[in-house]
CSV table of C-alpha atoms and ligand atoms in Angstrom, one decimal:
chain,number,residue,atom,x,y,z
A,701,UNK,CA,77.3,242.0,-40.3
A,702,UNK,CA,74.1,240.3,-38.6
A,703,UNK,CA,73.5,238.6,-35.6
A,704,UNK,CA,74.7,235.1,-36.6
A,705,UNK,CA,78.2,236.5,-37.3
A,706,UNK,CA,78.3,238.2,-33.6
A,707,UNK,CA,77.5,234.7,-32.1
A,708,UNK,CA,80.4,232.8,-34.2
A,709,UNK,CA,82.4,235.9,-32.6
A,710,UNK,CA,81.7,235.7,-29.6
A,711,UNK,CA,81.8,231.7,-29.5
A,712,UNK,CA,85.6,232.3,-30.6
A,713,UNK,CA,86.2,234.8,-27.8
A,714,UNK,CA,84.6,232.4,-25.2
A,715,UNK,CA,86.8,229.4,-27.1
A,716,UNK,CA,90.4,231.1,-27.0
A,717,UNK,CA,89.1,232.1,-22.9
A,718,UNK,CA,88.9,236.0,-23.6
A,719,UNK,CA,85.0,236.1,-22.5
A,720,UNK,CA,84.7,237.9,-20.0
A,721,UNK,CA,82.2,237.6,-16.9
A,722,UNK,CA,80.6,239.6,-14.3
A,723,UNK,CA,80.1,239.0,-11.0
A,724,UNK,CA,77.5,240.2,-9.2
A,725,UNK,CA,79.1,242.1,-5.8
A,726,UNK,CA,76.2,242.4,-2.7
A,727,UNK,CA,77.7,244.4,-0.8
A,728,UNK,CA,79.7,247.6,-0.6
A,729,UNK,CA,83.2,247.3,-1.8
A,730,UNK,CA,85.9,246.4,1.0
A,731,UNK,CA,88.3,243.8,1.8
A,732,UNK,CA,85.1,241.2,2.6
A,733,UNK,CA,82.7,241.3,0.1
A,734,UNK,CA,79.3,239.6,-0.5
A,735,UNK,CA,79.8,238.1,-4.4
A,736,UNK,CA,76.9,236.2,-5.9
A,737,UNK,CA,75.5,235.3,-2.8
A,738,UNK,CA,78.9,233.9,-1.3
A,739,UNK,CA,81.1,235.7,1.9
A,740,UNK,CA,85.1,236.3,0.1
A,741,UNK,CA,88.1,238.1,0.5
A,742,UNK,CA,88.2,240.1,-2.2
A,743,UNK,CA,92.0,241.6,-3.9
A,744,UNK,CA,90.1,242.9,-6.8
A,745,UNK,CA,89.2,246.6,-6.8
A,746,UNK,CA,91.1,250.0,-6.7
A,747,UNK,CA,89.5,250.9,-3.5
A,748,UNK,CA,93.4,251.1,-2.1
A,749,UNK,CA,92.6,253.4,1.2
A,750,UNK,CA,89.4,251.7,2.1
A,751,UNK,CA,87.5,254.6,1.6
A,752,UNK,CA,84.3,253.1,-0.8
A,753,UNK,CA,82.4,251.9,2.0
A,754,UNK,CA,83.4,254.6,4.3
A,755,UNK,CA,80.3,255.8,6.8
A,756,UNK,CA,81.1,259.3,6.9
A,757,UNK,CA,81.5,259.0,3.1
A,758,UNK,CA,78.0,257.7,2.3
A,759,UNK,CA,76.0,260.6,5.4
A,760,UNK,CA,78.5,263.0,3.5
A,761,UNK,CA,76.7,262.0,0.0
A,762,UNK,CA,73.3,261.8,1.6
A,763,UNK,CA,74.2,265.5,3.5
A,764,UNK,CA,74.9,267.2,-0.2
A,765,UNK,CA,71.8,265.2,-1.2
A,766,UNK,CA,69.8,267.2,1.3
A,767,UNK,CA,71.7,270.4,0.6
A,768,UNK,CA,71.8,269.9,-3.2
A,769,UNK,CA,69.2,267.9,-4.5
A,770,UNK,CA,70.6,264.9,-6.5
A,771,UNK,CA,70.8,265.4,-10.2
A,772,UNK,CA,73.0,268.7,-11.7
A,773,UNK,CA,70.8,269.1,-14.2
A,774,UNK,CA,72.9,270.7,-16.8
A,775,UNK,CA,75.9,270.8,-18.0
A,776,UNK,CA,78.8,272.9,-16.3
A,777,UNK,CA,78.9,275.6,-19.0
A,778,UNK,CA,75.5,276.0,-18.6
A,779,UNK,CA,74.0,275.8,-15.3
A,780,UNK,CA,75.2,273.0,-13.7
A,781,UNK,CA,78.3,274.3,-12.2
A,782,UNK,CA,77.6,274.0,-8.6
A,783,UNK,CA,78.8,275.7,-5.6
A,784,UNK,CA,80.4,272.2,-4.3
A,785,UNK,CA,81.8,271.7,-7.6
A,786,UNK,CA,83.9,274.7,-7.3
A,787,UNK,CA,84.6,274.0,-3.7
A,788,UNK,CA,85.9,270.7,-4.3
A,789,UNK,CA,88.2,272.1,-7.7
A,790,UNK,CA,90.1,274.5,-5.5
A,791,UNK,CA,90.6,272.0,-2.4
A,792,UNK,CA,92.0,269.7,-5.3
A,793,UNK,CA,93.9,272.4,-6.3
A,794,UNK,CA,95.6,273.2,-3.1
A,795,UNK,CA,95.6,269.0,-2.4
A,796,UNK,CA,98.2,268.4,-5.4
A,797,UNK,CA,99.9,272.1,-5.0
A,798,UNK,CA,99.1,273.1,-8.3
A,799,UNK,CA,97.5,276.5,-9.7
A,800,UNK,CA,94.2,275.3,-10.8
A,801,UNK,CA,92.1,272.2,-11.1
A,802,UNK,CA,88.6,271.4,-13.2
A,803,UNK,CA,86.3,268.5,-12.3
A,804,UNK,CA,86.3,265.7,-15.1
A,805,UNK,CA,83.1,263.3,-14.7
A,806,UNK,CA,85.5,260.2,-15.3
A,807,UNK,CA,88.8,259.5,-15.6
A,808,UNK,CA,88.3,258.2,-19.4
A,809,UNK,CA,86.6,261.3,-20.0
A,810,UNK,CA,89.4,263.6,-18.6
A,811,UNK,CA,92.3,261.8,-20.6
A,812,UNK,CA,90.3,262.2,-23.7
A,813,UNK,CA,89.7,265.8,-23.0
A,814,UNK,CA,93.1,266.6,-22.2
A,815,UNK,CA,94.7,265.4,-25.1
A,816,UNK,CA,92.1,266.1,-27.6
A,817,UNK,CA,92.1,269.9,-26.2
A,818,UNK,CA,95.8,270.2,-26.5
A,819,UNK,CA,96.8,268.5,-29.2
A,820,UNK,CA,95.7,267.8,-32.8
A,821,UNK,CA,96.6,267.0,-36.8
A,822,UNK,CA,100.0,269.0,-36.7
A,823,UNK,CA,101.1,268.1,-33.3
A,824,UNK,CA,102.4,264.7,-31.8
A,825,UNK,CA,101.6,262.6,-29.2
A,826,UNK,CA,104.4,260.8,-27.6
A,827,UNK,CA,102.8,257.4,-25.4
A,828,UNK,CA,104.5,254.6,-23.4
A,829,UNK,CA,103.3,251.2,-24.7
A,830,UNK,CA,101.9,250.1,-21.3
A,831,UNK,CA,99.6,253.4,-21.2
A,832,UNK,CA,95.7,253.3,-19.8
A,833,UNK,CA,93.6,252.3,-22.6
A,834,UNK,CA,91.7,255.5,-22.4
A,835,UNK,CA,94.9,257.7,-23.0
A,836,UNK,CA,95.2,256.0,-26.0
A,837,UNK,CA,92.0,256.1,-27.2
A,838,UNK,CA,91.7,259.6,-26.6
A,839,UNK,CA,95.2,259.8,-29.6
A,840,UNK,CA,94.0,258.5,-31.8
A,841,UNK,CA,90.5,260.8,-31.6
A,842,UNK,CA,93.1,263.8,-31.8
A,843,UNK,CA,94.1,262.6,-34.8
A,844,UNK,CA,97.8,263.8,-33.6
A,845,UNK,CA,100.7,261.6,-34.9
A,846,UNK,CA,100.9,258.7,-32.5
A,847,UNK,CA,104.3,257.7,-31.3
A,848,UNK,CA,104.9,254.6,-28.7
A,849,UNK,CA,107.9,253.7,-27.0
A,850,UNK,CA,108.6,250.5,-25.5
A,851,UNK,CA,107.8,250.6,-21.3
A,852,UNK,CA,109.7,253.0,-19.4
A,853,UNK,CA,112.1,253.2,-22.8
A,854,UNK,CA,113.8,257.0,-21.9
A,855,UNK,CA,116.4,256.4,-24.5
A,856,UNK,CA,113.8,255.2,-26.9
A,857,UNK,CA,111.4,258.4,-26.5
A,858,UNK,CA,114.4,260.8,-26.6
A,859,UNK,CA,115.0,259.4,-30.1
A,860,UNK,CA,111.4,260.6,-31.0
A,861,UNK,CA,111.2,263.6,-29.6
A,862,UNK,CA,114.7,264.8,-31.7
A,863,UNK,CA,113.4,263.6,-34.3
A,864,UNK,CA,109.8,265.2,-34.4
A,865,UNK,CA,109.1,268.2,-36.3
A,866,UNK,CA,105.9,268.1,-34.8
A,867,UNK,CA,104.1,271.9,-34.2
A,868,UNK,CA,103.3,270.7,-30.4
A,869,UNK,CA,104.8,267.6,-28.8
A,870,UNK,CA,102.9,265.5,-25.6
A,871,UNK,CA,104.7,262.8,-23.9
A,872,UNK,CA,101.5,261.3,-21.7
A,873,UNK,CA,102.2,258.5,-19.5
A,874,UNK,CA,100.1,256.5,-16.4
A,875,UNK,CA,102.2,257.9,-13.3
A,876,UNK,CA,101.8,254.3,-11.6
A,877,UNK,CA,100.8,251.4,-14.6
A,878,UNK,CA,97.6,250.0,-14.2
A,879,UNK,CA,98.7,246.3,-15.0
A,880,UNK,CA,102.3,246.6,-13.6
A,881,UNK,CA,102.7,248.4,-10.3
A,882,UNK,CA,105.6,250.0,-11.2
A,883,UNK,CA,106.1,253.7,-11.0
A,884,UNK,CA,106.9,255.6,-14.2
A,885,UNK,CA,110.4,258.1,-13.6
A,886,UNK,CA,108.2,261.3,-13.6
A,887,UNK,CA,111.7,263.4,-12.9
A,888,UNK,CA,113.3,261.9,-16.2
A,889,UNK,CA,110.3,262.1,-18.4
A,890,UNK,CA,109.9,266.2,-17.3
A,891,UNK,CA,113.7,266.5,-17.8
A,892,UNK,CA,113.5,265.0,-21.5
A,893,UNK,CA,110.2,267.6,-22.2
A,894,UNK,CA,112.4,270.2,-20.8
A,895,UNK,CA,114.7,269.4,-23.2
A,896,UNK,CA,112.5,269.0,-26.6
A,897,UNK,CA,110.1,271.6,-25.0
A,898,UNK,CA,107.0,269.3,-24.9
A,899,UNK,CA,104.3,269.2,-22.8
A,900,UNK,CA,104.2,266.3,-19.8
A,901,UNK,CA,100.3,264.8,-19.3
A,902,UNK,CA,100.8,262.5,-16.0
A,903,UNK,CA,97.7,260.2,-16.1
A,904,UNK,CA,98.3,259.5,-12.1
A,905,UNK,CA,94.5,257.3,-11.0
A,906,UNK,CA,96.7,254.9,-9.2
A,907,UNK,CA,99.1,256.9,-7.2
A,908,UNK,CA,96.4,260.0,-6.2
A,909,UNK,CA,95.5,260.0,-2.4
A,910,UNK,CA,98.1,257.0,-2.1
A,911,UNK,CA,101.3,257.9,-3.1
A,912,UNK,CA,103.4,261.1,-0.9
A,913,UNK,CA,103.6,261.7,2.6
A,914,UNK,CA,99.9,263.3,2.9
A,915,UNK,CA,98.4,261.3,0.1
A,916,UNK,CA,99.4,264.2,-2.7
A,917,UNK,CA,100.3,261.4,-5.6
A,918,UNK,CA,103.2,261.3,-8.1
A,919,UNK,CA,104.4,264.3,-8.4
A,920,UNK,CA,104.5,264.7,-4.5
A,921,UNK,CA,105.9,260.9,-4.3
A,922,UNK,CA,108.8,262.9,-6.3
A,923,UNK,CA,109.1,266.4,-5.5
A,924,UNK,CA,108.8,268.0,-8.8
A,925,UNK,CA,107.0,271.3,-9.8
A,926,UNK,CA,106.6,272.2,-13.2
A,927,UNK,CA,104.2,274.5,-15.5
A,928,UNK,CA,104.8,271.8,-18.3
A,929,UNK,CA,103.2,269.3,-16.5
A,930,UNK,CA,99.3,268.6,-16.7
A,931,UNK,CA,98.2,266.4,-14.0
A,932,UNK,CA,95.2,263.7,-14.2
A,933,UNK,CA,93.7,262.0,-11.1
A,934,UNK,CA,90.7,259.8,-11.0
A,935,UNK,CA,88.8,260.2,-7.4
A,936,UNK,CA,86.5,256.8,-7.6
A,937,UNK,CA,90.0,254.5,-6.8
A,938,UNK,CA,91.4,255.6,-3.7
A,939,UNK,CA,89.6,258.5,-3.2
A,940,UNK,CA,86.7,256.3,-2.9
A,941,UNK,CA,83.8,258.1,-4.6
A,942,UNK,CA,83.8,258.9,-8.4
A,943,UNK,CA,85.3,261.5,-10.8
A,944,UNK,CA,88.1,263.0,-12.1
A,945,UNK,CA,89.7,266.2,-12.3
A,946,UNK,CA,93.0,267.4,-14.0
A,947,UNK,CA,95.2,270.3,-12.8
A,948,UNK,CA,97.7,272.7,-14.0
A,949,UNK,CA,98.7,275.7,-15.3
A,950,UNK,CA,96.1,278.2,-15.6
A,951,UNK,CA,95.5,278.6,-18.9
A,952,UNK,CA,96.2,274.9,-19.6
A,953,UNK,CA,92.9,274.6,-17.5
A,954,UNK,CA,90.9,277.2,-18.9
A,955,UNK,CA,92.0,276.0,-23.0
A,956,UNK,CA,90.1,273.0,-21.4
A,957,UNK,CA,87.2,274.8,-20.0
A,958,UNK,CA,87.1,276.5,-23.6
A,959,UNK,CA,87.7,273.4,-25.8
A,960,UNK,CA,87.6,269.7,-24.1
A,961,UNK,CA,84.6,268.1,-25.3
A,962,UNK,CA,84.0,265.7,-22.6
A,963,UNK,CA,83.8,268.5,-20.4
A,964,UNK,CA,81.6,270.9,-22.4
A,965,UNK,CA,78.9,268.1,-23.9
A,966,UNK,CA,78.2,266.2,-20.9
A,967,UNK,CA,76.0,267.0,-17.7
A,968,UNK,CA,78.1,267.6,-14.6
A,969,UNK,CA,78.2,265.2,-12.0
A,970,UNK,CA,75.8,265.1,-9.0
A,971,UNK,CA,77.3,267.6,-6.4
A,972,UNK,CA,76.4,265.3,-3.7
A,973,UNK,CA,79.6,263.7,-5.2
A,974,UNK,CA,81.1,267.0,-4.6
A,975,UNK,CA,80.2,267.0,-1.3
A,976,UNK,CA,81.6,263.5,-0.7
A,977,UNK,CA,84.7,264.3,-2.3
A,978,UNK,CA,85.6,267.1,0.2
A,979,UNK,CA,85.1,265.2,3.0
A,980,UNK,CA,87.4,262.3,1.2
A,981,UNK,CA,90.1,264.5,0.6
A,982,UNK,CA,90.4,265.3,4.8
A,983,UNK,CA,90.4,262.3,5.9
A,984,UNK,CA,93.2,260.9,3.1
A,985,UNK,CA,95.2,263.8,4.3
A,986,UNK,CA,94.3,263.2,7.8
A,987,UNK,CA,94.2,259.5,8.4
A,988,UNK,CA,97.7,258.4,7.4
A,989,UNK,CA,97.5,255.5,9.1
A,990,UNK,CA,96.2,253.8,6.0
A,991,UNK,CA,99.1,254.4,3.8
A,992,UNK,CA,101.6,252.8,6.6
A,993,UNK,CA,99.1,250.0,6.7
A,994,UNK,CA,99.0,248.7,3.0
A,995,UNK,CA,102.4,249.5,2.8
A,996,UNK,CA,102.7,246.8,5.5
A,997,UNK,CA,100.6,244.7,3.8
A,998,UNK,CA,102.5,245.3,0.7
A,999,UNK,CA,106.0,244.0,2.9
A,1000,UNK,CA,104.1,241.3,3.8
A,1001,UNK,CA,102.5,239.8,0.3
A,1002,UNK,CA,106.1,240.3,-0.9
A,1003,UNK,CA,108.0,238.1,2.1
A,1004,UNK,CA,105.0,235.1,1.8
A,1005,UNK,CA,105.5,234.6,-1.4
A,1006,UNK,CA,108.9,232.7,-0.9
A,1007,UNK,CA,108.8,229.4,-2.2
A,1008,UNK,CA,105.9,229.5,-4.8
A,1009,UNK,CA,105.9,228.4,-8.1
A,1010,UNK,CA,104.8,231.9,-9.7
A,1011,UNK,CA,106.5,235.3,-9.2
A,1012,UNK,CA,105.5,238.8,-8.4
A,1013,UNK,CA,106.4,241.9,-10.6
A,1014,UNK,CA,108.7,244.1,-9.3
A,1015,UNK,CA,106.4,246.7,-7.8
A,1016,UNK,CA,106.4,249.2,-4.8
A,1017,UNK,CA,102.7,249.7,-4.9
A,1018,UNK,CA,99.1,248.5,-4.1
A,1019,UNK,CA,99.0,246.9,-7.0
A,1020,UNK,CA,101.0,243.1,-7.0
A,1021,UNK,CA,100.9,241.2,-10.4
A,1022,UNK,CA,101.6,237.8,-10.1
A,1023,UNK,CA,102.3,236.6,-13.6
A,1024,UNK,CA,101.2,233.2,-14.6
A,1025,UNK,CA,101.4,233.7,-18.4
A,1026,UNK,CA,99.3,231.4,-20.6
A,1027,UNK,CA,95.6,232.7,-20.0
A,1028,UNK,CA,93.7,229.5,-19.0
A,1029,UNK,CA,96.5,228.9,-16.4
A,1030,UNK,CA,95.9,232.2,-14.7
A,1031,UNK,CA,91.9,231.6,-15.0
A,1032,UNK,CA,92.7,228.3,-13.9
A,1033,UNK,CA,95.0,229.7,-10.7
A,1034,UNK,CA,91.6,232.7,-10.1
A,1035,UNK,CA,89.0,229.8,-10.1
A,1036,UNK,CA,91.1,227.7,-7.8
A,1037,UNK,CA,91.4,230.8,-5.4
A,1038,UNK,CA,88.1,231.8,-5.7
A,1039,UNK,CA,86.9,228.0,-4.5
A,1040,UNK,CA,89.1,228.7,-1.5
A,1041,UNK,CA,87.1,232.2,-1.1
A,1042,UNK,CA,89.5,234.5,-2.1
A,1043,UNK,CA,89.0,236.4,-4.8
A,1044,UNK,CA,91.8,237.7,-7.6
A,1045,UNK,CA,91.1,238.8,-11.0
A,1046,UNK,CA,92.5,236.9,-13.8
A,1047,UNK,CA,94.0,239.6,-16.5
A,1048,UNK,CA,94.4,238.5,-19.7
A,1049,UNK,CA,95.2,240.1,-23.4
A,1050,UNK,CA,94.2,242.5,-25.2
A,1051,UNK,CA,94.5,244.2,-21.6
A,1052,UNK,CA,98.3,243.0,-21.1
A,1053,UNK,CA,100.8,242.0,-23.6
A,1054,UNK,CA,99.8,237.9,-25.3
A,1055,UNK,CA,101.4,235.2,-22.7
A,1056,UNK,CA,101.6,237.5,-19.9
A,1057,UNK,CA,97.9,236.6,-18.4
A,1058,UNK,CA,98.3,237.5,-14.6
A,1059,UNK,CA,96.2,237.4,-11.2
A,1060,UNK,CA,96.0,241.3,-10.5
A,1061,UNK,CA,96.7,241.1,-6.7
A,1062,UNK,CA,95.4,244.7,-5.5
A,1063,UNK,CA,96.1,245.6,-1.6
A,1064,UNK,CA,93.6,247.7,-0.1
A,1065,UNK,CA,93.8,249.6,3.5
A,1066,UNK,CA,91.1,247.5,4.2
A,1067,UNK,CA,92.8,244.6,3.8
A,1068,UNK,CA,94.2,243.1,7.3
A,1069,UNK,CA,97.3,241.2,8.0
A,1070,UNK,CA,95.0,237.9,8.5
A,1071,UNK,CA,92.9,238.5,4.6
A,1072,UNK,CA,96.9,239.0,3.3
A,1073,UNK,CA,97.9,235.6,5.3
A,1074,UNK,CA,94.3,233.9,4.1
A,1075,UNK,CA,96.0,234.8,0.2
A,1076,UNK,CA,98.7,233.5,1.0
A,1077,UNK,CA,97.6,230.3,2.1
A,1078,UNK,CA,95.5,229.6,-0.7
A,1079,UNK,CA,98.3,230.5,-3.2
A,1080,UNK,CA,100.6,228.2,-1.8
A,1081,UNK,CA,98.0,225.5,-1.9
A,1082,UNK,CA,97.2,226.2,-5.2
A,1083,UNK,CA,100.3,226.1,-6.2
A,1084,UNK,CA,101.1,223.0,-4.6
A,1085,UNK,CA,98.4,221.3,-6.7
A,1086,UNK,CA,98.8,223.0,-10.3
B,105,PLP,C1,90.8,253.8,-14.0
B,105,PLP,C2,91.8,254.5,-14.9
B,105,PLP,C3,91.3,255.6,-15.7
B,105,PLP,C4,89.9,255.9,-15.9
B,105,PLP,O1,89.3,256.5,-14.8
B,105,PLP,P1,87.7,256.4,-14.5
B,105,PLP,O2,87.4,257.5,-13.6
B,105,PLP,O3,87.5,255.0,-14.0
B,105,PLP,O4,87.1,256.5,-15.9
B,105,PLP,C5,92.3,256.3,-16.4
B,105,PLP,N1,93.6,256.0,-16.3
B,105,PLP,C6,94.0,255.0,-15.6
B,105,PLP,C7,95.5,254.7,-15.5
B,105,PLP,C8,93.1,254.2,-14.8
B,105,PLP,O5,93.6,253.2,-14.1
């Protein structure tokens, strides 16, 4: 390998229209967003309650700055367990009815902690094929068998789990898929690890603070209760800050405590976060307004798009997929919007399956009926001209 051989590499990438770009975002995230210098409406980030740019957010940050100081300064298992830390892991707790829940710094870390802590060489790890990348990564470091099953497959996984003679046995799946929208069948998945008496790992980042009547997630969106299951949420999408945390059974917590690695070999995360966090999780219980009003906007995306050229997946939730399929079409389609000042990610492979590149339409309680209608109108122009 030398530095010649990266360029040819990454002069294929940028030839086949795989390179990705950043853009350079002025302003805090919301629905209007100042990008490389430019006023848009942006459908791009996972801000779905509108809480990133929140004011009481940002004086609750700079409060636990004052009360806190900024940096932890240690790792949890040292000294850098602070007293909003713990605050903020039993609100969580008591947020998504569950016994007890530990602070993750990220989302990627927590999924790799989880599985790695619970599972290794003898046991098996059974995956849905449209999984978070980080769930999957975080297999294969377990070095547990690895057994996929095509999307939302139940007969499929049943066949595996009869036939493993695995020591331990882990069906992990997103609770809401990333690139999709749709909803994974939480109550079927926990009835099949009932039956084969494996543990059920809900990675649920999308749904958390979203889905429920007060904002509880997935397994509230459904009802169920369970000791099998452990429970994932990331709190830098719709809680609007940064973080992680997984809950569960006690001593599914405290095996992580003793043995995740991501959560033992990293410094904790600035309790100002902490701090922010708490004051996140009032109003998304509180304010319920902003669920009713993406799912309006939701109603509404669905209805305009009648009569254009491209169609939506069939999802319930913030996130709207509108496939285009070859991926210089789709960057094609983003460009076009984004000349027309609205902004939508292109999504391309290796992030979803080859020929299904997509715009990644994602609604945001931010978002107001006249940003949905300004999408709409520049879709059906677009559109009109492709
Ligand atoms: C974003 C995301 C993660 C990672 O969470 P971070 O806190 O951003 O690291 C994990 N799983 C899913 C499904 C996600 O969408």
């Amino acid at each position: 390998m030398s530095l010649p051989d990266l360029a040819a590499e990454l002069a294929a990438l940028d030839a086949r229209g795989l390179k990705r770009h950043r853009r350079l975002l002025e302003s805090p995230q919301s629905a209007r967003v100042v990008v490389d210098g430019r006023e848009v409406v942006a459908f791009c980030s996972n801000d779905y309650l509108g809480l990133a740019g929140d004011p009481r957010l940002a004086a609750a940050a700079a409060e636990g700055a004052a009360r806190y100081g900024v940096g932890a300064g240690a790792s949890h298992l040292i000294l850098g367990h602070a007293a909003a830390h713990h605050r903020l892991e039993d609100a969580l707790a008591q947020f998504v009815r569950l016994p007890r829940a530990l602070l993750f710094s990220t989302g990627y870390m927590a999924n790799i902690g989880i599985v790695t802590a619970l599972a290794g060489r003898d046991d098996a790890v059974f995956a849905d094929k449209l999984n978070h990348a980080s769930l999957n990564d975080a297999v294969l470091l377990s070095r547990a068998g690895f057994k996929r099953y095509p999307h939302g497959d139940l007969a499929a996984l049943e066949k595996l789990l009869a036939a493993s003679q695995a020591r331990r046995k882990l069906v992990v799946s997103d609770a809401v898929f990333s690139m999709d929208g749709d909803i994974a069948p939480v109550t079927d998945l926990l009835r099949l690890c009932e039956r084969y008496d494996a543990w059920l790992v809900i990675d649920d980042a999308h749904g958390f603070g979203v889905l429920g009547e007060t904002g509880g997630g997935a397994l509230q969106h459904y009802g169920v209760v369970s000791p099998r299951i452990v429970y994932m949420a990331t709190l830098g999408k719709a809680a609007g800050v940064f973080g992680a945390f997984v809950a569960g059974e006690p001593d599914v917590i405290e095996t992580l405590v003793q043995h995740a690695r991501p959560y033992i070999y990293t410094t904790a995360t600035p309790p100002l976060l902490a701090h922010a966090l708490l004051a996140s999780l009032e109003i998304i219980a509180a304010e319920h307004w902003r669920r009713e009003l993406l799912a309006q906007l939701i109603n509404q995306l669905k209805r305009g798009m009648a009569g254009l050229r491209w169609r939506l997946m069939p999802s319930d939730t913030a996130i709207q997929p509108l496939v285009i399929g070859p991926n210089d079409e789709a960057l094609h389609v983003s460009e076009q919007l984004a000349a027309r000042g609205v902004l939508v990610p292109a999504i391309r492979p290796p992030t979803v399956p080859q020929g299904s590149a997509r715009l990644r339409i994602s609604l945001s309680a931010a978002h107001s009926e006249q940003d949905v209608a300004q999408l709409l109108q520049a879709l059906h122009d677009v559109g009109a001209r492709a």
